[in-house]
Coordinates of C-alpha atoms and ligand atoms in Angstrom, one line a residue:
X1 CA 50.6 -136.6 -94.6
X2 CA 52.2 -139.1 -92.2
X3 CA 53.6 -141.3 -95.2
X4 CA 54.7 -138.3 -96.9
X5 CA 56.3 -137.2 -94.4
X6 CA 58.5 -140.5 -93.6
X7 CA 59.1 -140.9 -97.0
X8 CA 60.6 -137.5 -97.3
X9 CA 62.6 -137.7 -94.0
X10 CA 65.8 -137.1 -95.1
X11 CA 64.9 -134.7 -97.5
X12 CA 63.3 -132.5 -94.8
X13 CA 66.1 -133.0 -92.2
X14 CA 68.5 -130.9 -94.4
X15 CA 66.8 -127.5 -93.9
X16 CA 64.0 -128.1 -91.5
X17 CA 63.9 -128.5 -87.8
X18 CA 61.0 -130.0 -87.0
X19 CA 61.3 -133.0 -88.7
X20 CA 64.4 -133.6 -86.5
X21 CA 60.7 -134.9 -83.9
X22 CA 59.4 -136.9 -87.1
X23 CA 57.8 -139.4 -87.5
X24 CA 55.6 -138.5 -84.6
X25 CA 53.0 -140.8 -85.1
X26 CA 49.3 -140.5 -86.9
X27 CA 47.4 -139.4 -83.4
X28 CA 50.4 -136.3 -83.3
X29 CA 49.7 -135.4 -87.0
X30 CA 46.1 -135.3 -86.1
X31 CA 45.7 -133.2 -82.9
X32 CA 48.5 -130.7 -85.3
X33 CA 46.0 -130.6 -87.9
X34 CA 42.9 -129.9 -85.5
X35 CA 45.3 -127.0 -83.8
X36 CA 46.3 -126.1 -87.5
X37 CA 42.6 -125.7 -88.7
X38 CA 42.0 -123.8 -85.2
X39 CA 44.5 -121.6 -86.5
X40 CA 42.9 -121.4 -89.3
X41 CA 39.8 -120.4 -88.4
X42 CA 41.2 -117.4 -86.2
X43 CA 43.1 -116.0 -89.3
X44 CA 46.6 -116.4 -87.4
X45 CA 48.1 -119.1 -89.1
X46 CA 47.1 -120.4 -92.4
X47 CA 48.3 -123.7 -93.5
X48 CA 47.7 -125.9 -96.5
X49 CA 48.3 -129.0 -98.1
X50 CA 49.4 -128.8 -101.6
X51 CA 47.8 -131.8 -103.8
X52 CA 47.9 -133.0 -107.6
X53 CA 44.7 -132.1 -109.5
X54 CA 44.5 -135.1 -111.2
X55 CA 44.8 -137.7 -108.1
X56 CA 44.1 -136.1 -105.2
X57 CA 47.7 -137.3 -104.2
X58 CA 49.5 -135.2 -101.6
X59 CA 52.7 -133.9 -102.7
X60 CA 54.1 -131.0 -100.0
X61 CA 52.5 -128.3 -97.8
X62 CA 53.4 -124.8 -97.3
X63 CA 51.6 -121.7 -95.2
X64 CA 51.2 -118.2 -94.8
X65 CA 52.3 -117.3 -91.0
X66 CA 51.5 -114.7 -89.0
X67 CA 55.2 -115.3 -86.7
X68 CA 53.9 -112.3 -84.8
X69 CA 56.9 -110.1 -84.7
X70 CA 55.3 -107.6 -87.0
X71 CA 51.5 -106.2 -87.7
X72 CA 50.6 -107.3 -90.8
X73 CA 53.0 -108.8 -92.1
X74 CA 53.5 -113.1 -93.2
X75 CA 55.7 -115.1 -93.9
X76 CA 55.8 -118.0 -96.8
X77 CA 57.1 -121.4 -95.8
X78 CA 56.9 -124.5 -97.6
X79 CA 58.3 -127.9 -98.6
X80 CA 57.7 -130.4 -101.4
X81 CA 58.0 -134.5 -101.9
X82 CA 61.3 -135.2 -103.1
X83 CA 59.9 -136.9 -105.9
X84 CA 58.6 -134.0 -107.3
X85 CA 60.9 -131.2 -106.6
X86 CA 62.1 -128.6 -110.0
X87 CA 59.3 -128.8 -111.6
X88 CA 57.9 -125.2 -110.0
X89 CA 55.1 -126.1 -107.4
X90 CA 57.0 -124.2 -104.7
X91 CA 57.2 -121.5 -107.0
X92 CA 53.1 -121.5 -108.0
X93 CA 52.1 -122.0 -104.4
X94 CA 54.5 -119.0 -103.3
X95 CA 53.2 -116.9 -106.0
X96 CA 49.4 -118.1 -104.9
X97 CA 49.9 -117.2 -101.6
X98 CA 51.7 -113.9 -101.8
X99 CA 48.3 -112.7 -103.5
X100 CA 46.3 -114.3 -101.3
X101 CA 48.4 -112.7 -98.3
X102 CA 48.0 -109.1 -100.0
X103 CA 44.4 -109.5 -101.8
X104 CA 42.8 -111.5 -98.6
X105 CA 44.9 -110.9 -95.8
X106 CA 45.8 -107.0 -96.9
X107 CA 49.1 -108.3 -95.7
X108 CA 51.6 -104.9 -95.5
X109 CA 54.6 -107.3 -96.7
X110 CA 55.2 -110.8 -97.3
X111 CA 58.6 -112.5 -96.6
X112 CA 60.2 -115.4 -97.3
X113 CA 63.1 -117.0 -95.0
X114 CA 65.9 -119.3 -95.9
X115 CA 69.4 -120.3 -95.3
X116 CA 71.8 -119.1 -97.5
X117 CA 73.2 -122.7 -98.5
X118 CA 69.5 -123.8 -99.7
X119 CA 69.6 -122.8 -103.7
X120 CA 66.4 -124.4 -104.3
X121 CA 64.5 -122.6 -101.8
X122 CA 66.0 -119.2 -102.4
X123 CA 65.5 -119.4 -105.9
X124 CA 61.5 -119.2 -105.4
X125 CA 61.3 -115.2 -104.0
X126 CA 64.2 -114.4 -106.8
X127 CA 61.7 -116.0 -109.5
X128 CA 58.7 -114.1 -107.7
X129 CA 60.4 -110.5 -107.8
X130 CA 60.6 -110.4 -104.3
X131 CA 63.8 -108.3 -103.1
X132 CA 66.6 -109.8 -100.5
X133 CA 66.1 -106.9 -97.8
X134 CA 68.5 -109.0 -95.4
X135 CA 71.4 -111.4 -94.9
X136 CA 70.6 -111.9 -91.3
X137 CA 73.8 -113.6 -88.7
X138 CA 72.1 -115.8 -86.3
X139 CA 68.5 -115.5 -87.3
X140 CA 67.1 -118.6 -86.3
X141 CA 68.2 -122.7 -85.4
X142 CA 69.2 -124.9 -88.1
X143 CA 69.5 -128.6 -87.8
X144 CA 71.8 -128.7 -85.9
X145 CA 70.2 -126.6 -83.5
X146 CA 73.3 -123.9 -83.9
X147 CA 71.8 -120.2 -84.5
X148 CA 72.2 -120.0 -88.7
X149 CA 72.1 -117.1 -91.2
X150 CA 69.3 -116.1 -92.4
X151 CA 68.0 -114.4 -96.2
X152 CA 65.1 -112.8 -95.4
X153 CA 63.4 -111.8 -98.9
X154 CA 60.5 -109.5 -98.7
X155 CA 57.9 -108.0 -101.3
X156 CA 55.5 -105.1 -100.5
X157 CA 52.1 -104.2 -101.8
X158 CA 52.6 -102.0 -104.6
X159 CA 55.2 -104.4 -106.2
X160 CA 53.1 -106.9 -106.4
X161 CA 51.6 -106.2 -109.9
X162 CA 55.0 -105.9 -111.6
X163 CA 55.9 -109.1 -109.7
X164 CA 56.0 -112.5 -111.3
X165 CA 53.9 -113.3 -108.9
X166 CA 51.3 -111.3 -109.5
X167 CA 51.1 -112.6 -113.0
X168 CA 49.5 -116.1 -111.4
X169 CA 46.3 -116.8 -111.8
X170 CA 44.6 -118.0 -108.5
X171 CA 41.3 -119.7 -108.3
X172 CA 40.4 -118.6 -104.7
X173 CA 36.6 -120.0 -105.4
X174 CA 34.9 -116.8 -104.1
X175 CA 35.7 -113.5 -104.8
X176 CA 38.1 -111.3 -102.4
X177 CA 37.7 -108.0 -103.5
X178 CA 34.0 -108.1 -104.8
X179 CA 35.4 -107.9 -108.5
X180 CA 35.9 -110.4 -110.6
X181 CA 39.7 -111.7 -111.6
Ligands
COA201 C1 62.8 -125.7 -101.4 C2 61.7 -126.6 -102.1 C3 60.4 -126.3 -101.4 C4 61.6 -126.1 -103.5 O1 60.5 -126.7 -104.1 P1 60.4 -126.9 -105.7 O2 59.0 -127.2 -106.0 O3 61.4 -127.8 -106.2 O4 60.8 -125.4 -106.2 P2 60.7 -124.9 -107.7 O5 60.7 -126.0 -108.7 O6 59.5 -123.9 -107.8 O7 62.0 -124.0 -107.8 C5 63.2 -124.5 -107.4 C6 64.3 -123.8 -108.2 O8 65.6 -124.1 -107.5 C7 66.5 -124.5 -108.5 N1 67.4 -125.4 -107.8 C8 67.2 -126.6 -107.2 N2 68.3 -127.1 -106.7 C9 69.2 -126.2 -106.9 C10 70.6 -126.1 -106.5 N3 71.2 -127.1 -105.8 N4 71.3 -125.0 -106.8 C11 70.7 -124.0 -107.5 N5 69.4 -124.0 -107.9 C12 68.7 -125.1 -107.6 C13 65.7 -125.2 -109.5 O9 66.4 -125.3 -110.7 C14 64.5 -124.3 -109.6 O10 64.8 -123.1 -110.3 P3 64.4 -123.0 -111.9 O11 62.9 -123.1 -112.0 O12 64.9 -121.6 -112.3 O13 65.1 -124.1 -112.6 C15 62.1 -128.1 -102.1 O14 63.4 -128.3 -102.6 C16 62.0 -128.7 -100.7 O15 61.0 -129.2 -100.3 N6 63.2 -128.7 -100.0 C17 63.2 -129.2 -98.6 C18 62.4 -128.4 -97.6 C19 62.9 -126.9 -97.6 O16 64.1 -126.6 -97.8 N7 61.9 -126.0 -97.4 C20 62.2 -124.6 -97.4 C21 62.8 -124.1 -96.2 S1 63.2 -122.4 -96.2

């Protein structure tokens, strides 16, 4: 995850803040991914790596967060190696997680953030079928740590099966509802 994340430094530094503090070293990355799998464990934040099939190889992470400003509701974030970007992962994981989020979390909606002037990232919720509910003026600090727009894209519970998301199949490797998918 370290190596990933250097080699993707400049790609991250466009649209995300926190690796404005990278690289912060292997022991850092370590005690974040003991706090993460805390997290984890008490259901408020769930985090994941996303790796090739094939290799094993790590190629981006994303989550489902609770950012605790509403019951029940999470919010999809993700990133993905440069080297590997347009080919649809960030779409597959997003659609992977909003089921998860409604099917195992009985999330009451799911939302996705991003800045306006980051096409690649806004075009995963418009591929999902999620709806933009908000353009939101100073909604949270870029990169430059000035307050930036906001989209804030949002899909509810009963759109789900007309969704494009809905249509993934996920492999959750047990079975969420007791029936089998
Ligand atoms: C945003 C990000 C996660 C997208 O990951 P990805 O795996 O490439 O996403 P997908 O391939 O599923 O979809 C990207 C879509 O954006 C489109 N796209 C990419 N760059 C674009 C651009 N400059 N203008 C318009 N559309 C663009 C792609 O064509 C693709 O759409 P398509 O499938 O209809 O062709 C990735 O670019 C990334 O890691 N960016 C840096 C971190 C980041 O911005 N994270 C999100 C913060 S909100």
């Amino acid at each position: 995850m370290q190596r990933l994340v250097v080699d993707n430094l400049e790609h991250l530094r466009r649209w995300l803040p926190w690796a404005l503090h990278e690289p912060e070293g292997a022991e850092k990355k370590l005690d974040r991914i003991r706090a993460g799998r805390r997290e984890f464990e008490s259901g408020t934040d769930l985090r994941y790596g996303v790796f090739e099939r094939e290799s094993g190889r790590m190629l981006g992470a994303c989550g489902l967060h609770d950012r605790g400003e509403e019951p029940g509701v999470r919010e999809i974030g993700y990133w993905i190696d440069v080297g590997f970007v347009n080919r649809g992962l960030a779409t597959e994981l997003s659609a992977a997680l909003t089921r998860m989020g409604f099917e195992c979390e009985a999330a009451s909606r799911i939302e996705i953030h991003c800045d306006p002037r980051n096409a690649a990232s806004a075009a995963v919720p418009r591929k999902l079928g999620y709806r933009l509910r908000e353009t939101r003026p100073n909604h949270r600090p870029g990169v430059d740590g000035e307050l930036r727009t906001g989209l804030i894209w949002e899909i509810l519970p009963d759109e789900l099966a007309h969704s494009a998301a809905g249509r993934v199949a996920v492999h959750y490797g047990f079975d969420p509802l007791g029936t089998e998918r």
